[in-house]
Amino acid sequence: GEVGVEGVEFGVLHLELHDRLLELKSRGVMLCLCSRNQDSTIVEAVFKQRSHDSRLSWGDFVACHVTPDGSKATGMQQMAAALNIHTDSFVFIDDNAAECHSVRSTLSSTCVVLAGGGGDWLGRAW
């Protein structure tokens, strides 16, 4: 999102992840979004204005936490409280190993998946 709404690219792997998330949503899984973007309106705008090339829409998410200063673990704790669920109900997916490590060390009962890295990481995650 730091590159603006039109600068966000949805590659093949992103779209495969979107498809898997929508499949899970159709089975009753709640989708949440946690971002450290500088501007929360950009994150929302990406899903509202880029529906032509993103399979996910803003309405697919039941909760969203965007803050440039806080940790994603803190954002997940806040979303869990708002949804009245425990953080062990979350599966955290990120392509940044440092973010995954931070969430794993803060929320040890949360399942953490490092996205990408080659191979069928998405298939192995589920």
PDB file of C-alpha atoms in Angstrom:
ATOM      1  CA  GLY A   1       0.000   0.000   0.000  1.00  0.00           C
ATOM      2  CA  GLU A   2       2.935   2.379   0.413  1.00  0.00           C
ATOM      3  CA  VAL A   3       3.051   2.623  -3.392  1.00  0.00           C
ATOM      4  CA  GLY A   4      -0.533   3.871  -3.626  1.00  0.00           C
ATOM      5  CA  VAL A   5      -3.677   2.126  -4.792  1.00  0.00           C
ATOM      6  CA  GLU A   6      -2.586   1.629  -8.400  1.00  0.00           C
ATOM      7  CA  GLY A   7       0.952   0.621  -7.417  1.00  0.00           C
ATOM      8  CA  VAL A   8      -0.160  -2.528  -5.579  1.00  0.00           C
ATOM      9  CA  GLU A   9       0.473  -5.579  -7.735  1.00  0.00           C
ATOM     10  CA  PHE A  10      -1.547  -8.794  -7.520  1.00  0.00           C
ATOM     11  CA  GLY A  11       0.639 -11.562  -8.900  1.00  0.00           C
ATOM     12  CA  VAL A  12      -0.295 -15.175  -9.479  1.00  0.00           C
ATOM     13  CA  LEU A  13       0.644 -16.187  -5.923  1.00  0.00           C
ATOM     14  CA  HIS A  14      -1.441 -13.353  -4.463  1.00  0.00           C
ATOM     15  CA  LEU A  15      -4.453 -14.449  -6.488  1.00  0.00           C
ATOM     16  CA  GLU A  16      -3.959 -18.087  -5.441  1.00  0.00           C
ATOM     17  CA  LEU A  17      -3.944 -16.916  -1.821  1.00  0.00           C
ATOM     18  CA  HIS A  18      -7.091 -14.852  -2.473  1.00  0.00           C
ATOM     19  CA  ASP A  19      -8.793 -17.944  -3.903  1.00  0.00           C
ATOM     20  CA  ARG A  20      -7.793 -20.067  -0.893  1.00  0.00           C
ATOM     21  CA  LEU A  21      -8.984 -17.392   1.538  1.00  0.00           C
ATOM     22  CA  LEU A  22     -12.320 -17.086  -0.260  1.00  0.00           C
ATOM     23  CA  GLU A  23     -12.680 -20.875  -0.150  1.00  0.00           C
ATOM     24  CA  LEU A  24     -12.084 -20.803   3.599  1.00  0.00           C
ATOM     25  CA  LYS A  25     -14.531 -17.913   3.984  1.00  0.00           C
ATOM     26  CA  SER A  26     -17.200 -19.948   2.165  1.00  0.00           C
ATOM     27  CA  ARG A  27     -16.727 -22.616   4.853  1.00  0.00           C
ATOM     28  CA  GLY A  28     -17.293 -20.131   7.677  1.00  0.00           C
ATOM     29  CA  VAL A  29     -13.760 -18.883   8.370  1.00  0.00           C
ATOM     30  CA  MET A  30     -13.659 -15.194   9.268  1.00  0.00           C
ATOM     31  CA  LEU A  31     -11.081 -13.174   7.349  1.00  0.00           C
ATOM     32  CA  CYS A  32      -9.217 -10.380   9.139  1.00  0.00           C
ATOM     33  CA  LEU A  33      -6.605  -8.001   7.818  1.00  0.00           C
ATOM     34  CA  CYS A  34      -3.735  -6.556   9.829  1.00  0.00           C
ATOM     35  CA  SER A  35      -1.424  -4.000   8.227  1.00  0.00           C
ATOM     36  CA  ARG A  36       1.325  -1.615   9.229  1.00  0.00           C
ATOM     37  CA  ASN A  37       0.642   0.617   6.241  1.00  0.00           C
ATOM     38  CA  GLN A  38       1.163   4.349   6.661  1.00  0.00           C
ATOM     39  CA  ASP A  39      -2.375   5.190   5.558  1.00  0.00           C
ATOM     40  CA  SER A  40      -5.414   3.118   6.525  1.00  0.00           C
ATOM     41  CA  THR A  41      -7.482   4.625   3.714  1.00  0.00           C
ATOM     42  CA  ILE A  42      -5.065   3.171   1.145  1.00  0.00           C
ATOM     43  CA  VAL A  43      -5.574  -0.370   2.459  1.00  0.00           C
ATOM     44  CA  GLU A  44      -9.341  -0.007   2.209  1.00  0.00           C
ATOM     45  CA  ALA A  45      -9.096   1.679  -1.197  1.00  0.00           C
ATOM     46  CA  VAL A  46      -6.990  -1.165  -2.616  1.00  0.00           C
ATOM     47  CA  PHE A  47      -9.825  -3.625  -2.028  1.00  0.00           C
ATOM     48  CA  LYS A  48     -12.603  -1.212  -2.999  1.00  0.00           C
ATOM     49  CA  GLN A  49     -11.044   0.353  -6.104  1.00  0.00           C
ATOM     50  CA  ARG A  50      -9.056  -2.608  -7.419  1.00  0.00           C
ATOM     51  CA  SER A  51     -11.872  -5.159  -7.525  1.00  0.00           C
ATOM     52  CA  HIS A  52     -11.088  -5.692 -11.224  1.00  0.00           C
ATOM     53  CA  ASP A  53      -7.804  -7.430 -10.390  1.00  0.00           C
ATOM     54  CA  SER A  54      -8.162  -8.513  -6.755  1.00  0.00           C
ATOM     55  CA  ARG A  55     -10.382 -11.458  -5.962  1.00  0.00           C
ATOM     56  CA  LEU A  56     -10.883 -10.237  -2.396  1.00  0.00           C
ATOM     57  CA  SER A  57     -13.082  -7.265  -1.641  1.00  0.00           C
ATOM     58  CA  TRP A  58     -13.186  -5.001   1.389  1.00  0.00           C
ATOM     59  CA  GLY A  59     -16.440  -6.651   2.462  1.00  0.00           C
ATOM     60  CA  ASP A  60     -14.740 -10.048   2.747  1.00  0.00           C
ATOM     61  CA  PHE A  61     -12.975  -8.949   5.946  1.00  0.00           C
ATOM     62  CA  VAL A  62     -14.834  -9.034   9.267  1.00  0.00           C
ATOM     63  CA  ALA A  63     -12.122  -7.019  11.004  1.00  0.00           C
ATOM     64  CA  CYS A  64      -9.247  -4.812   9.959  1.00  0.00           C
ATOM     65  CA  HIS A  65      -6.458  -3.190  11.942  1.00  0.00           C
ATOM     66  CA  VAL A  66      -4.117  -0.720  10.244  1.00  0.00           C
ATOM     67  CA  THR A  67      -1.434   1.200  12.079  1.00  0.00           C
ATOM     68  CA  PRO A  68       2.037   2.253  10.956  1.00  0.00           C
ATOM     69  CA  ASP A  69       3.422   2.362  14.493  1.00  0.00           C
ATOM     70  CA  GLY A  70       2.073  -0.695  16.282  1.00  0.00           C
ATOM     71  CA  SER A  71       2.944  -4.338  15.940  1.00  0.00           C
ATOM     72  CA  LYS A  72       0.806  -6.762  13.998  1.00  0.00           C
ATOM     73  CA  ALA A  73       0.575  -8.895  17.143  1.00  0.00           C
ATOM     74  CA  THR A  74      -1.007  -5.964  18.980  1.00  0.00           C
ATOM     75  CA  GLY A  75      -3.392  -5.440  16.081  1.00  0.00           C
ATOM     76  CA  MET A  76      -4.361  -9.101  16.195  1.00  0.00           C
ATOM     77  CA  GLN A  77      -4.982  -8.881  19.943  1.00  0.00           C
ATOM     78  CA  GLN A  78      -7.250  -5.883  19.374  1.00  0.00           C
ATOM     79  CA  MET A  79      -9.178  -7.637  16.590  1.00  0.00           C
ATOM     80  CA  ALA A  80      -9.540 -10.761  18.747  1.00  0.00           C
ATOM     81  CA  ALA A  81     -10.968  -8.659  21.585  1.00  0.00           C
ATOM     82  CA  ALA A  82     -13.387  -6.912  19.213  1.00  0.00           C
ATOM     83  CA  LEU A  83     -14.540 -10.272  17.808  1.00  0.00           C
ATOM     84  CA  ASN A  84     -14.652 -11.872  21.265  1.00  0.00           C
ATOM     85  CA  ILE A  85     -12.308 -14.700  20.246  1.00  0.00           C
ATOM     86  CA  HIS A  86      -8.861 -15.799  21.413  1.00  0.00           C
ATOM     87  CA  THR A  87      -5.766 -15.192  19.285  1.00  0.00           C
ATOM     88  CA  ASP A  88      -5.309 -18.966  18.996  1.00  0.00           C
ATOM     89  CA  SER A  89      -8.229 -18.807  16.551  1.00  0.00           C
ATOM     90  CA  PHE A  90      -6.065 -16.864  14.089  1.00  0.00           C
ATOM     91  CA  VAL A  91      -3.801 -18.080  11.332  1.00  0.00           C
ATOM     92  CA  PHE A  92      -1.303 -15.299  10.620  1.00  0.00           C
ATOM     93  CA  ILE A  93       0.064 -15.220   7.065  1.00  0.00           C
ATOM     94  CA  ASP A  94       2.819 -12.809   6.058  1.00  0.00           C
ATOM     95  CA  ASP A  95       5.624 -12.755   3.509  1.00  0.00           C
ATOM     96  CA  ASN A  96       7.962 -11.008   5.940  1.00  0.00           C
ATOM     97  CA  ALA A  97       9.954 -13.407   8.136  1.00  0.00           C
ATOM     98  CA  ALA A  98      10.553 -10.713  10.759  1.00  0.00           C
ATOM     99  CA  GLU A  99       6.802 -10.068  11.094  1.00  0.00           C
ATOM    100  CA  CYS A 100       6.195 -13.816  11.403  1.00  0.00           C
ATOM    101  CA  HIS A 101       8.846 -14.094  14.099  1.00  0.00           C
ATOM    102  CA  SER A 102       7.397 -11.133  15.997  1.00  0.00           C
ATOM    103  CA  VAL A 103       3.879 -12.581  15.969  1.00  0.00           C
ATOM    104  CA  ARG A 104       5.112 -16.084  16.834  1.00  0.00           C
ATOM    105  CA  SER A 105       7.085 -14.815  19.833  1.00  0.00           C
ATOM    106  CA  THR A 106       4.297 -12.546  21.086  1.00  0.00           C
ATOM    107  CA  LEU A 107       1.313 -14.815  20.380  1.00  0.00           C
ATOM    108  CA  SER A 108       2.742 -18.288  20.833  1.00  0.00           C
ATOM    109  CA  SER A 109      -0.638 -20.019  20.420  1.00  0.00           C
ATOM    110  CA  THR A 110      -1.284 -18.380  17.043  1.00  0.00           C
ATOM    111  CA  CYS A 111      -0.527 -20.424  13.935  1.00  0.00           C
ATOM    112  CA  VAL A 112       2.017 -18.470  11.857  1.00  0.00           C
ATOM    113  CA  VAL A 113       2.630 -19.136   8.151  1.00  0.00           C
ATOM    114  CA  LEU A 114       5.466 -17.550   6.186  1.00  0.00           C
ATOM    115  CA  ALA A 115       4.053 -16.908   2.726  1.00  0.00           C
ATOM    116  CA  GLY A 116       6.083 -17.644  -0.363  1.00  0.00           C
ATOM    117  CA  GLY A 117       9.506 -19.186  -0.225  1.00  0.00           C
ATOM    118  CA  GLY A 118       8.941 -21.406  -3.235  1.00  0.00           C
ATOM    119  CA  GLY A 119       7.186 -24.687  -3.628  1.00  0.00           C
ATOM    120  CA  ASP A 120       3.610 -25.272  -2.643  1.00  0.00           C
ATOM    121  CA  TRP A 121       3.707 -23.252   0.604  1.00  0.00           C
ATOM    122  CA  LEU A 122       0.006 -22.540   0.306  1.00  0.00           C
ATOM    123  CA  GLY A 123      -0.900 -26.203  -0.065  1.00  0.00           C
ATOM    124  CA  ARG A 124       1.292 -27.108   2.907  1.00  0.00           C
ATOM    125  CA  ALA A 125      -0.358 -24.417   5.046  1.00  0.00           C
ATOM    126  CA  TRP A 126      -3.744 -26.122   4.789  1.00  0.00           C
TER     127      TRP A 126
END
